[in-house]
GROMACS .gro file of N, CA and C in nm:
model
  246
    1SER      N    1  -2.447   3.212  -1.975
    1SER     CA    2  -2.434   3.078  -2.029
    1SER      C    3  -2.533   3.059  -2.142
    2THR      N    4  -2.503   2.968  -2.233
    2THR     CA    5  -2.590   2.945  -2.347
    2THR      C    6  -2.721   2.876  -2.307
    3SER      N    7  -2.727   2.817  -2.186
    3SER     CA    8  -2.851   2.752  -2.144
    3SER      C    9  -2.962   2.853  -2.122
    4TYR      N   10  -2.928   2.983  -2.113
    4TYR     CA   11  -3.029   3.088  -2.095
    4TYR      C   12  -3.053   3.168  -2.223
    5ALA      N   13  -3.008   3.115  -2.335
    5ALA     CA   14  -3.031   3.183  -2.462
    5ALA      C   15  -3.181   3.187  -2.490
    6PRO      N   16  -3.229   3.298  -2.543
    6PRO     CA   17  -3.373   3.311  -2.569
    6PRO      C   18  -3.431   3.199  -2.656
    7VAL      N   19  -3.355   3.150  -2.749
    7VAL     CA   20  -3.405   3.046  -2.838
    7VAL      C   21  -3.435   2.916  -2.762
    8LEU      N   22  -3.372   2.897  -2.647
    8LEU     CA   23  -3.393   2.775  -2.568
    8LEU      C   24  -3.506   2.789  -2.465
    9ARG      N   25  -3.565   2.907  -2.457
    9ARG     CA   26  -3.670   2.932  -2.358
    9ARG      C   27  -3.781   2.827  -2.359
   10PRO      N   28  -3.831   2.782  -2.475
   10PRO     CA   29  -3.939   2.681  -2.475
   10PRO      C   30  -3.895   2.546  -2.416
   11LEU      N   31  -3.768   2.517  -2.417
   11LEU     CA   32  -3.719   2.388  -2.367
   11LEU      C   33  -3.693   2.389  -2.216
   12ARG      N   34  -3.678   2.505  -2.157
   12ARG     CA   35  -3.644   2.512  -2.014
   12ARG      C   36  -3.738   2.433  -1.924
   13PRO      N   37  -3.871   2.439  -1.944
   13PRO     CA   38  -3.958   2.362  -1.854
   13PRO      C   39  -3.941   2.210  -1.870
   14LEU      N   40  -3.889   2.166  -1.981
   14LEU     CA   41  -3.874   2.024  -2.008
   14LEU      C   42  -3.736   1.970  -1.973
   15ALA      N   43  -3.642   2.060  -1.955
   15ALA     CA   44  -3.503   2.019  -1.937
   15ALA      C   45  -3.460   2.032  -1.792
   16LYS      N   46  -3.364   1.951  -1.757
   16LYS     CA   47  -3.300   1.962  -1.626
   16LYS      C   48  -3.154   1.998  -1.650
   17ILE      N   49  -3.109   2.102  -1.587
   17ILE     CA   50  -2.970   2.144  -1.603
   17ILE      C   51  -2.885   2.065  -1.504
   18VAL      N   52  -2.787   1.997  -1.557
   18VAL     CA   53  -2.697   1.918  -1.475
   18VAL      C   54  -2.559   1.981  -1.485
   19ARG      N   55  -2.502   2.011  -1.375
   19ARG     CA   56  -2.370   2.073  -1.372
   19ARG      C   57  -2.266   1.968  -1.333
   20PHE      N   58  -2.157   1.968  -1.403
   20PHE     CA   59  -2.048   1.876  -1.376
   20PHE      C   60  -1.925   1.955  -1.333
   21THR      N   61  -1.853   1.899  -1.241
   21THR     CA   62  -1.724   1.959  -1.205
   21THR      C   63  -1.616   1.885  -1.284
   22PRO      N   64  -1.517   1.955  -1.329
   22PRO     CA   65  -1.412   1.887  -1.405
   22PRO      C   66  -1.335   1.790  -1.314
   23PRO      N   67  -1.289   1.679  -1.370
   23PRO     CA   68  -1.213   1.584  -1.289
   23PRO      C   69  -1.078   1.644  -1.249
   24THR      N   70  -1.030   1.601  -1.135
   24THR     CA   71  -0.899   1.647  -1.089
   24THR      C   72  -0.791   1.574  -1.167
   25SER      N   73  -0.671   1.627  -1.160
   25SER     CA   74  -0.558   1.561  -1.227
   25SER      C   75  -0.537   1.421  -1.172
   26ALA      N   76  -0.553   1.405  -1.040
   26ALA     CA   77  -0.536   1.273  -0.978
   26ALA      C   78  -0.640   1.175  -1.031
   27MET      N   79  -0.762   1.220  -1.052
   27MET     CA   80  -0.866   1.133  -1.106
   27MET      C   81  -0.831   1.090  -1.249
   28LEU      N   82  -0.780   1.183  -1.327
   28LEU     CA   83  -0.743   1.151  -1.465
   28LEU      C   84  -0.626   1.054  -1.471
   29VAL      N   85  -0.527   1.076  -1.387
   29VAL     CA   86  -0.412   0.985  -1.382
   29VAL      C   87  -0.457   0.845  -1.342
   30LYS      N   88  -0.546   0.837  -1.244
   30LYS     CA   89  -0.598   0.707  -1.200
   30LYS      C   90  -0.670   0.637  -1.315
   31ARG      N   91  -0.750   0.711  -1.389
   31ARG     CA   92  -0.824   0.652  -1.503
   31ARG      C   93  -0.728   0.608  -1.612
   32LEU      N   94  -0.629   0.692  -1.642
   32LEU     CA   95  -0.529   0.655  -1.742
   32LEU      C   96  -0.451   0.531  -1.699
   33ARG      N   97  -0.420   0.521  -1.571
   33ARG     CA   98  -0.350   0.404  -1.517
   33ARG      C   99  -0.435   0.279  -1.541
   34THR      N  100  -0.565   0.287  -1.514
   34THR     CA  101  -0.655   0.174  -1.534
   34THR      C  102  -0.657   0.134  -1.682
   35ILE      N  103  -0.663   0.231  -1.769
   35ILE     CA  104  -0.665   0.204  -1.914
   35ILE      C  105  -0.533   0.140  -1.957
   36CYS      N  106  -0.423   0.193  -1.910
   36CYS     CA  107  -0.291   0.137  -1.945
   36CYS      C  108  -0.280  -0.008  -1.898
   37GLU      N  109  -0.327  -0.035  -1.777
   37GLU     CA  110  -0.321  -0.171  -1.726
   37GLU      C  111  -0.408  -0.265  -1.809
   38SER      N  112  -0.527  -0.220  -1.847
   38SER     CA  113  -0.614  -0.307  -1.926
   38SER      C  114  -0.558  -0.331  -2.066
   39GLU      N  115  -0.477  -0.237  -2.114
   39GLU     CA  116  -0.414  -0.252  -2.247
   39GLU      C  117  -0.274  -0.310  -2.237
   40GLU      N  118  -0.235  -0.348  -2.115
   40GLU     CA  119  -0.104  -0.406  -2.087
   40GLU      C  120   0.011  -0.315  -2.128
   41LEU      N  121  -0.007  -0.185  -2.098
   41LEU     CA  122   0.098  -0.086  -2.122
   41LEU      C  123   0.164  -0.054  -1.989
   42THR      N  124   0.294  -0.039  -1.990
   42THR     CA  125   0.363  -0.002  -1.867
   42THR      C  126   0.413   0.141  -1.879
   43THR      N  127   0.387   0.218  -1.777
   43THR     CA  128   0.435   0.356  -1.771
   43THR      C  129   0.434   0.399  -1.625
   44GLU      N  130   0.502   0.507  -1.597
   44GLU     CA  131   0.507   0.558  -1.461
   44GLU      C  132   0.401   0.666  -1.443
   45ASN      N  133   0.355   0.681  -1.319
   45ASN     CA  134   0.255   0.783  -1.289
   45ASN      C  135   0.304   0.923  -1.323
   46LYS      N  136   0.435   0.947  -1.307
   46LYS     CA  137   0.486   1.081  -1.337
   46LYS      C  138   0.468   1.114  -1.486
   47HIS      N  139   0.476   1.011  -1.571
   47HIS     CA  140   0.455   1.035  -1.714
   47HIS      C  141   0.307   1.061  -1.743
   48LEU      N  142   0.221   0.989  -1.675
   48LEU     CA  143   0.078   1.012  -1.693
   48LEU      C  144   0.039   1.150  -1.640
   49SER      N  145   0.100   1.190  -1.529
   49SER     CA  146   0.074   1.324  -1.473
   49SER      C  147   0.117   1.433  -1.571
   50LEU      N  148   0.232   1.413  -1.631
   50LEU     CA  149   0.281   1.510  -1.730
   50LEU      C  150   0.188   1.516  -1.850
   51LEU      N  151   0.140   1.400  -1.892
   51LEU     CA  152   0.046   1.394  -2.004
   51LEU      C  153  -0.081   1.471  -1.972
   52VAL      N  154  -0.134   1.453  -1.851
   52VAL     CA  155  -0.255   1.525  -1.809
   52VAL      C  156  -0.229   1.675  -1.806
   53GLU      N  157  -0.111   1.713  -1.758
   53GLU     CA  158  -0.077   1.855  -1.749
   53GLU      C  159  -0.068   1.918  -1.889
   54VAL      N  160   0.001   1.850  -1.980
   54VAL     CA  161   0.018   1.902  -2.116
   54VAL      C  162  -0.117   1.909  -2.188
   55ALA      N  163  -0.204   1.811  -2.163
   55ALA     CA  164  -0.335   1.807  -2.227
   55ALA      C  165  -0.436   1.897  -2.158
   56GLU      N  166  -0.392   1.966  -2.054
   56GLU     CA  167  -0.477   2.058  -1.978
   56GLU      C  168  -0.605   1.990  -1.930
   57GLY      N  169  -0.589   1.864  -1.883
   57GLY     CA  170  -0.702   1.793  -1.825
   57GLY      C  171  -0.800   1.734  -1.925
   58ASP      N  172  -0.766   1.733  -2.052
   58ASP     CA  173  -0.855   1.679  -2.156
   58ASP      C  174  -0.826   1.530  -2.173
   59LEU      N  175  -0.915   1.447  -2.121
   59LEU     CA  176  -0.893   1.302  -2.123
   59LEU      C  177  -0.885   1.249  -2.266
   60ARG      N  178  -0.969   1.300  -2.355
   60ARG     CA  179  -0.963   1.253  -2.495
   60ARG      C  180  -0.827   1.282  -2.557
   61SER      N  181  -0.773   1.398  -2.526
   61SER     CA  182  -0.641   1.432  -2.579
   61SER      C  183  -0.535   1.338  -2.522
   62CYS      N  184  -0.547   1.305  -2.394
   62CYS     CA  185  -0.454   1.211  -2.331
   62CYS      C  186  -0.460   1.075  -2.400
   63LEU      N  187  -0.582   1.027  -2.424
   63LEU     CA  188  -0.599   0.897  -2.488
   63LEU      C  189  -0.545   0.898  -2.631
   64ASN      N  190  -0.571   1.006  -2.703
   64ASN     CA  191  -0.520   1.017  -2.840
   64ASN      C  192  -0.368   1.017  -2.841
   65THR      N  193  -0.308   1.086  -2.746
   65THR     CA  194  -0.162   1.093  -2.737
   65THR      C  195  -0.105   0.955  -2.704
   66LEU      N  196  -0.166   0.886  -2.609
   66LEU     CA  197  -0.122   0.751  -2.575
   66LEU      C  198  -0.131   0.659  -2.696
   67GLN      N  199  -0.242   0.667  -2.767
   67GLN     CA  200  -0.262   0.582  -2.884
   67GLN      C  201  -0.159   0.613  -2.992
   68ALA      N  202  -0.136   0.740  -3.018
   68ALA     CA  203  -0.038   0.779  -3.120
   68ALA      C  204   0.103   0.737  -3.079
   69SER      N  205   0.134   0.752  -2.952
   69SER     CA  206   0.267   0.713  -2.904
   69SER      C  207   0.288   0.563  -2.918
   70LEU      N  208   0.187   0.486  -2.880
   70LEU     CA  209   0.198   0.342  -2.892
   70LEU      C  210   0.208   0.300  -3.038
   71SER      N  211   0.127   0.361  -3.122
   71SER     CA  212   0.130   0.329  -3.264
   71SER      C  213   0.267   0.360  -3.323
   72SER      N  214   0.322   0.473  -3.286
   72SER     CA  215   0.455   0.512  -3.334
   72SER      C  216   0.561   0.414  -3.285
   73LEU      N  217   0.550   0.375  -3.159
   73LEU     CA  218   0.645   0.281  -3.102
   73LEU      C  219   0.636   0.146  -3.173
   74LEU      N  220   0.513   0.097  -3.196
   74LEU     CA  221   0.496  -0.031  -3.263
   74LEU      C  222   0.547  -0.025  -3.407
   75ASN      N  223   0.523   0.085  -3.476
   75ASN     CA  224   0.571   0.098  -3.613
   75ASN      C  225   0.723   0.102  -3.618
   76SER      N  226   0.787   0.172  -3.526
   76SER     CA  227   0.933   0.178  -3.526
   76SER      C  228   0.992   0.043  -3.489
   77THR      N  229   0.924  -0.032  -3.402
   77THR     CA  230   0.971  -0.164  -3.364
   77THR      C  231   0.962  -0.258  -3.483
   78ARG      N  232   0.852  -0.247  -3.560
   78ARG     CA  233   0.837  -0.331  -3.679
   78ARG      C  234   0.946  -0.300  -3.782
   79LEU      N  235   0.981  -0.173  -3.797
   79LEU     CA  236   1.085  -0.135  -3.892
   79LEU      C  237   1.220  -0.193  -3.852
   80VAL      N  238   1.249  -0.192  -3.722
   80VAL     CA  239   1.376  -0.245  -3.674
   80VAL      C  240   1.378  -0.395  -3.691
   81ALA      N  241   1.264  -0.461  -3.669
   81ALA     CA  242   1.257  -0.606  -3.678
   81ALA      C  243   1.271  -0.656  -3.822
   82CYS      N  244   1.235  -0.572  -3.919
   82CYS     CA  245   1.242  -0.615  -4.059
   82CYS      C  246   1.383  -0.621  -4.102
   0.00000   0.00000   0.00000
């Protein structure tokens, strides 16, 4: 791991190594559900699960995809309304 690189040797006594476990797919879906509800977006859990699977568990990628999808939907709705 890079935390044992020789260049970091002087920092080791001052630093604390914190290890994180990646969130499970269920945890990510739950978080995405909370975000969708706060943004008043409706979607099914199966779609959020698919999004998590395609994004390989990357929450930022999931959020970017949701934002792009919503933006695209809003833009197409505006075009139809005009």
